[in-house]
Amino acid sequence: MDTIFALASAQGKAGVSVIRLSGPKAISTASVISGGDLPCPGRVLRVLSDCSGARIDEALVLAFAGPNSFTGEDTVEFQVHGSTSVVSAMLDLLGQFEDVRLSDPGEFTRRALENGKLDLSQVEALADLIDAETEAQRVQAQAVLAGGLADLAERWRKDLIRAASLIEVTIDFADEDVPVDVTKEVKELLAGVTADLEPQIAGVKMAERIRSGFEVAIIGAPNVGKSTLLNALAGREAAITSEYAGTTRDVIEVRMDLAGLPVTLLDTAGLRETDDHVEGIGIKMAKERAEKADLRVFLTEDRAAIDIDISEDDIVIAPKADLVGDGVPQKAVSGKTGQGIDMLITDITKVLRNRAGKVGIATRARHRETMKTAYDRLQSAQDVLRYGPEYYDVAAEDMRSAIRSLEMLVGRVGVENLLDEIFSSFCLGK
């Protein structure tokens, strides 16, 4: 197997850059560059030199002996000064050693998977952690990376193996008297796993929203201050504002962090009857995005004037509070003066936090599909058990199918075709 290397920290100038080396020749290669044997495991400050003996940099060198490393292989990290020239010189030098090559995207993490240091759910969580922009995304990724989903899957798997084993005993000794009726225990085990699966399956959709961001659409008639409100919430001029109706023709998106939750605000075209073809397209798009949004903020004083169904969780607030004077409604907002914005943010956050509270530990569509397959098979097994022992072989096969699905959840079987796609999203040094 080749030894691989890559820059593990961000590209560009920095105080410190980290270059990672992993594989059978990691320690020996690093020892040559650093001028002597390395303590392994250990850390040491060394002068790094090229093949001619010319000094490249002075760096902290950390050595990890496999399997006690991220990849499960011998691994070395060079913490060099973050100069682009130093990094370039080090990468060029490493590429000169025999059987040492630049890594492919995600190859370090792939080796960690292959060497049993991570399961597939943890690999996906690591990608989510690297991409995390908000506190909610970080917490969600860390829960899976710590093995939360794998622990659940293993517990379910053990219960199903126990249930399947009990049924197999009944089948194997069908012509003899089995001293204990196992049906009750089997039913209890299946019921326990299905009860655990239900909230996890239901919670994936919300978990995906935490990963990708909640969409909050600002809806209202032309010139009620939607774009001004968007700009005030974003803290910058994200949308064009003017006194002319129909200025916003497209859906404008602004990504924000609201109390740790990822939120994409949508400024939509004003809702009205129009003969302008282009504006009509914008209004059609506004209605479509409003229907799909997780939450709508309606800027209006007249609910009847809005040609969109308003749900219980949607927020209805009066616009242009700065122009109303003493007769300001209890819930009104002004993007121009900032009046009512704190209250609006609080209301938005409250609704989204309530929804985020329903999230499960499973976070991806793949997780939902495998758990749903297992759930369906277990439902079938429970139905078959009612027909008596002569159908237990069918129930046993349903249980085995459910076990295989749960093994796919953490990458034990049947996921080879997914790996290239998953690891392609990683950077070279991860």
Coordinates of C-alpha atoms in Angstrom, one line a residue, residues 44-387:
V44 CA 9.8 16.6 18.6
L45 CA 11.0 20.0 17.2
R46 CA 13.2 19.3 14.2
V47 CA 14.8 21.1 11.3
L48 CA 13.3 19.8 8.0
S49 CA 15.7 19.5 5.1
D50 CA 15.4 18.5 1.4
C51 CA 17.3 15.6 -0.2
S52 CA 20.4 17.8 -0.7
G53 CA 20.5 18.8 2.9
A54 CA 19.2 22.4 2.4
R55 CA 17.0 23.7 5.2
I56 CA 13.3 24.0 4.5
D57 CA 11.9 25.0 7.9
E58 CA 11.9 24.2 11.6
A59 CA 8.8 22.4 12.6
L60 CA 7.0 20.4 15.2
V61 CA 6.8 16.8 14.1
L62 CA 4.2 14.5 15.6
A63 CA 4.4 10.7 15.1
F64 CA 1.6 8.2 15.7
A65 CA 2.1 4.5 15.5
G66 CA -0.7 2.5 13.9
P67 CA -3.3 1.4 14.8
N68 CA -3.4 4.3 17.4
S69 CA -3.9 7.0 14.8
F70 CA -6.7 8.6 12.9
T71 CA -6.2 6.3 9.8
G72 CA -5.1 3.3 11.8
E73 CA -1.7 3.4 10.1
D74 CA 1.6 4.9 11.0
T75 CA 1.0 8.6 10.7
V76 CA 3.1 11.8 10.9
E77 CA 2.1 15.4 11.0
F78 CA 4.4 18.3 10.2
Q79 CA 3.4 21.5 11.8
V80 CA 5.3 24.0 9.6
H81 CA 5.2 27.7 9.3
G82 CA 2.2 28.6 7.2
S83 CA 4.1 30.1 4.3
T84 CA 2.9 29.1 0.8
S85 CA 6.6 28.5 -0.2
V86 CA 7.3 26.3 2.8
V87 CA 4.2 24.2 2.2
S88 CA 5.0 23.9 -1.5
A89 CA 8.6 22.9 -0.8
M90 CA 7.4 20.2 1.6
L91 CA 4.8 18.8 -0.8
D92 CA 7.3 18.7 -3.6
L93 CA 9.9 16.9 -1.4
L94 CA 7.4 14.3 -0.1
G95 CA 6.5 13.5 -3.7
Q96 CA 10.1 12.5 -4.5
F97 CA 10.1 9.5 -2.1
E98 CA 9.4 6.1 -3.6
D99 CA 5.9 4.7 -2.9
V100 CA 4.8 8.0 -1.4
R101 CA 2.2 10.0 -3.3
L102 CA -0.3 12.8 -2.9
S103 CA -3.6 11.6 -1.4
D104 CA -6.9 11.5 -3.2
P105 CA -9.8 13.5 -1.8
G106 CA -11.0 11.9 1.5
E107 CA -8.4 9.1 1.3
F108 CA -7.2 9.6 4.9
T109 CA -10.8 9.2 6.1
R110 CA -11.4 6.3 3.7
R111 CA -8.4 4.5 5.3
A112 CA -9.8 5.2 8.7
L113 CA -13.1 3.5 7.6
E114 CA -11.2 0.5 6.0
N115 CA -9.1 0.1 9.2
G116 CA -12.1 0.1 11.5
K117 CA -11.4 3.5 13.1
L118 CA -14.7 5.0 11.9
D119 CA -18.0 3.5 10.6
L120 CA -19.8 5.0 7.6
S121 CA -22.2 7.1 9.7
Q122 CA -19.2 8.6 11.4
V123 CA -17.5 9.3 8.1
E124 CA -20.7 11.2 7.0
A125 CA -20.8 13.0 10.3
L126 CA -17.1 14.1 9.9
A127 CA -18.0 15.6 6.6
D128 CA -20.9 17.4 8.2
L129 CA -18.7 18.7 11.0
I130 CA -16.2 20.1 8.6
D131 CA -19.0 21.9 6.8
A132 CA -20.8 23.0 10.0
E133 CA -21.5 26.8 10.1
T134 CA -23.8 27.0 13.2
E135 CA -23.9 25.6 16.7
A136 CA -26.8 23.3 15.9
Q137 CA -25.0 21.8 13.0
R138 CA -21.9 21.2 15.1
V139 CA -23.8 19.6 17.9
Q140 CA -25.7 17.4 15.5
A141 CA -22.5 16.2 13.7
Q142 CA -20.7 15.6 16.9
A143 CA -23.5 13.4 18.2
V144 CA -23.1 11.0 15.2
L145 CA -19.3 11.3 15.1
A146 CA -19.2 10.2 18.7
G147 CA -20.9 6.9 17.7
G148 CA -24.5 7.7 18.7
L149 CA -26.1 6.3 15.6
A150 CA -23.7 3.3 15.5
D151 CA -24.5 2.5 19.1
L152 CA -28.3 2.6 18.3
A153 CA -27.8 0.4 15.2
E154 CA -25.7 -2.1 17.2
R155 CA -28.3 -2.4 20.0
W156 CA -31.1 -2.9 17.4
R157 CA -29.0 -5.5 15.6
K158 CA -28.3 -7.5 18.8
D159 CA -32.0 -7.5 19.7
L160 CA -32.9 -8.7 16.2
I161 CA -30.2 -11.4 16.1
R162 CA -31.6 -12.6 19.5
A163 CA -35.2 -12.7 18.0
A164 CA -34.1 -14.4 14.8
S165 CA -32.1 -17.0 16.8
L166 CA -35.1 -17.8 18.9
I167 CA -37.3 -18.3 15.8
E168 CA -34.6 -20.4 14.1
V169 CA -34.5 -22.7 17.2
T170 CA -38.3 -23.2 16.8
I171 CA -37.9 -24.0 13.1
D172 CA -34.9 -26.4 13.6
F173 CA -36.8 -28.4 16.2
A174 CA -40.2 -28.2 14.6
D175 CA -40.8 -32.0 15.1
E176 CA -39.8 -31.8 18.7
D177 CA -41.3 -30.1 21.8
V178 CA -39.4 -26.9 22.4
P179 CA -39.4 -26.5 26.2
V180 CA -40.2 -22.8 26.2
D181 CA -42.6 -20.8 24.0
V182 CA -40.3 -18.1 22.5
T183 CA -43.0 -16.2 20.7
K184 CA -43.6 -13.7 23.5
E185 CA -40.0 -12.7 23.8
V186 CA -39.6 -12.5 20.0
K187 CA -42.6 -10.2 19.8
E188 CA -41.3 -8.0 22.6
L189 CA -37.9 -7.7 20.9
L190 CA -39.5 -6.7 17.6
A191 CA -41.9 -4.3 19.2
G192 CA -39.0 -2.6 21.0
V193 CA -36.9 -2.1 17.9
T194 CA -39.8 -0.8 15.8
A195 CA -40.8 1.6 18.6
D196 CA -37.2 3.0 18.6
L197 CA -37.1 3.2 14.8
E198 CA -40.3 5.3 14.4
P199 CA -39.0 8.6 16.0
Q200 CA -35.7 8.2 14.3
I201 CA -37.3 7.9 10.9
A202 CA -39.6 10.8 11.6
G203 CA -36.8 13.0 12.8
V204 CA -34.5 12.6 9.8
K205 CA -36.3 15.3 7.8
M206 CA -35.8 17.8 10.5
A207 CA -32.2 16.7 10.9
E208 CA -31.6 17.3 7.2
R209 CA -33.0 20.9 7.6
I210 CA -30.4 21.5 10.4
R211 CA -27.7 20.3 8.0
S212 CA -28.9 22.3 5.0
G213 CA -30.7 25.2 6.7
F214 CA -34.3 26.1 7.4
E215 CA -36.0 28.3 4.7
V216 CA -38.0 31.3 5.9
A217 CA -39.9 33.2 3.3
I218 CA -41.0 36.8 3.6
I219 CA -44.4 37.2 2.0
G220 CA -46.5 40.2 1.3
A221 CA -47.9 42.7 -1.2
P222 CA -45.6 45.0 -3.2
N223 CA -44.0 47.9 -1.4
V224 CA -44.8 46.6 2.2
G225 CA -41.1 46.6 3.1
K226 CA -40.1 42.9 2.4
S227 CA -36.7 43.8 0.9
T228 CA -36.0 46.5 3.5
L229 CA -36.7 43.9 6.2
L230 CA -34.5 41.4 4.6
N231 CA -31.6 43.9 4.4
A232 CA -32.2 44.8 8.1
L233 CA -32.1 41.1 9.1
A234 CA -29.0 40.4 7.0
G235 CA -27.2 43.6 8.2
R236 CA -26.4 44.5 4.6
E237 CA -27.9 45.6 1.2
A238 CA -28.8 42.1 0.0
A239 CA -32.0 43.2 -1.9
I240 CA -32.7 46.3 -4.1
T241 CA -35.3 48.5 -2.5
S242 CA -37.3 51.3 -4.2
E243 CA -40.6 53.0 -4.1
Y244 CA -41.7 51.3 -7.3
A245 CA -43.9 48.3 -7.0
G246 CA -42.6 45.1 -8.6
T247 CA -38.9 45.8 -8.0
T248 CA -38.2 42.3 -6.7
R249 CA -38.7 39.9 -9.6
D250 CA -36.6 36.9 -8.4
V251 CA -36.4 35.1 -5.1
I252 CA -33.4 36.6 -3.2
E253 CA -31.7 34.3 -0.6
V254 CA -29.7 35.3 2.4
R255 CA -28.1 32.7 4.7
M256 CA -28.0 33.5 8.4
D257 CA -27.2 32.0 11.8
L258 CA -30.2 32.6 14.1
A259 CA -29.4 31.4 17.7
G260 CA -27.3 28.6 16.4
L261 CA -29.7 27.5 13.7
P262 CA -28.9 27.7 10.0
V263 CA -31.6 29.8 8.3
T264 CA -32.0 31.0 4.7
L265 CA -34.2 34.0 4.4
L266 CA -36.1 34.4 1.1
D267 CA -37.2 37.8 -0.2
T268 CA -40.0 37.1 -2.7
A269 CA -41.8 39.2 -5.3
G270 CA -44.8 41.2 -4.0
L271 CA -48.1 39.3 -4.4
R272 CA -50.6 41.1 -6.6
E273 CA -52.5 40.9 -9.9
T274 CA -50.2 42.1 -12.8
D275 CA -50.1 42.2 -16.6
D276 CA -46.3 42.3 -16.6
H277 CA -45.1 38.9 -17.8
V278 CA -41.8 39.0 -16.1
E279 CA -43.3 40.2 -12.8
G280 CA -45.9 37.5 -13.1
I281 CA -43.2 34.8 -13.3
G282 CA -41.7 36.3 -10.2
I283 CA -45.0 36.1 -8.3
K284 CA -45.5 32.5 -9.4
M285 CA -42.0 31.7 -8.2
A286 CA -42.7 33.5 -4.9
K287 CA -45.9 31.4 -4.3
E288 CA -44.0 28.1 -5.1
R289 CA -41.1 28.9 -2.7
A290 CA -43.6 30.0 -0.1
E291 CA -45.4 26.7 -0.2
K292 CA -42.1 24.8 0.2
A293 CA -40.6 27.0 2.9
D294 CA -40.3 25.7 6.4
L295 CA -41.8 29.0 7.8
R296 CA -43.5 32.0 6.3
V297 CA -43.4 35.6 7.6
F298 CA -46.4 37.5 6.2
L299 CA -46.1 41.2 6.2
T300 CA -49.7 42.3 6.1
E301 CA -52.4 43.9 8.2
D302 CA -55.1 42.0 6.3
R303 CA -54.9 38.2 6.2
A304 CA -57.7 38.0 3.6
A305 CA -55.5 39.9 1.2
I306 CA -52.9 37.1 1.0
D307 CA -53.7 34.4 -1.6
I308 CA -51.7 31.7 0.4
D309 CA -53.0 29.5 3.2
I310 CA -51.5 30.7 6.5
S311 CA -50.6 27.8 8.8
E312 CA -50.6 27.9 12.6
D313 CA -46.9 28.2 12.9
D314 CA -46.6 31.0 10.3
I315 CA -45.9 34.5 11.6
V316 CA -48.2 37.4 10.6
I317 CA -46.9 40.8 11.4
A318 CA -47.9 44.3 10.3
P319 CA -45.4 46.2 8.1
K320 CA -43.9 49.7 8.2
A321 CA -44.3 50.2 11.9
D322 CA -42.4 53.5 11.6
L323 CA -45.2 55.0 9.5
V324 CA -48.1 54.0 11.7
G325 CA -47.5 56.4 14.5
D326 CA -49.4 56.0 17.8
G327 CA -51.6 53.3 16.3
V328 CA -48.9 50.7 16.0
P329 CA -50.3 47.2 16.2
Q330 CA -48.9 45.0 18.9
K331 CA -47.0 43.0 16.3
A332 CA -45.4 45.3 13.8
V333 CA -42.0 45.6 12.2
S334 CA -40.0 48.2 10.4
G335 CA -36.9 47.3 8.4
K336 CA -36.1 50.9 8.1
T337 CA -35.9 51.8 11.8
G338 CA -35.4 48.3 13.3
Q339 CA -38.6 48.5 15.3
G340 CA -39.9 45.1 16.1
I341 CA -37.0 43.2 14.5
D342 CA -35.8 41.7 17.8
M343 CA -39.3 40.4 18.5
L344 CA -39.6 39.0 15.0
I345 CA -36.2 37.2 15.3
T346 CA -37.4 35.8 18.7
D347 CA -40.6 34.5 17.1
I348 CA -38.8 32.9 14.2
T349 CA -36.2 31.3 16.5
K350 CA -38.9 29.9 18.8
V351 CA -40.8 28.2 15.9
L352 CA -37.7 26.7 14.4
R353 CA -36.3 25.6 17.8
N354 CA -39.6 23.7 18.5
R355 CA -39.2 21.9 15.2
A356 CA -35.5 21.2 15.8
G357 CA -36.5 19.6 19.1
K358 CA -38.1 16.7 17.2
V359 CA -34.8 15.8 15.5
G360 CA -33.4 12.3 15.8
I361 CA -29.8 11.3 15.7
A362 CA -30.0 10.0 12.1
T363 CA -29.3 12.9 9.7
R364 CA -29.4 11.8 6.1
A365 CA -31.9 10.5 3.5
R366 CA -29.8 7.3 3.3
H367 CA -30.3 6.7 7.0
R368 CA -34.0 7.2 6.7
E369 CA -34.2 4.8 3.7
T370 CA -32.3 2.0 5.4
M371 CA -34.2 2.4 8.7
K372 CA -37.5 2.5 6.8
T373 CA -36.6 -0.7 5.1
A374 CA -35.8 -2.4 8.4
Y375 CA -39.0 -1.0 9.9
D376 CA -41.1 -2.4 7.1
R377 CA -39.5 -5.8 7.3
L378 CA -40.1 -5.9 11.1
Q379 CA -43.7 -4.9 10.6
S380 CA -44.0 -7.8 8.1
A381 CA -42.4 -10.2 10.6
Q382 CA -44.8 -9.2 13.3
D383 CA -47.7 -9.8 11.0
V384 CA -46.4 -13.2 9.9
L385 CA -45.9 -14.4 13.5
R386 CA -49.7 -14.2 14.1
Y387 CA -50.2 -17.1 11.6

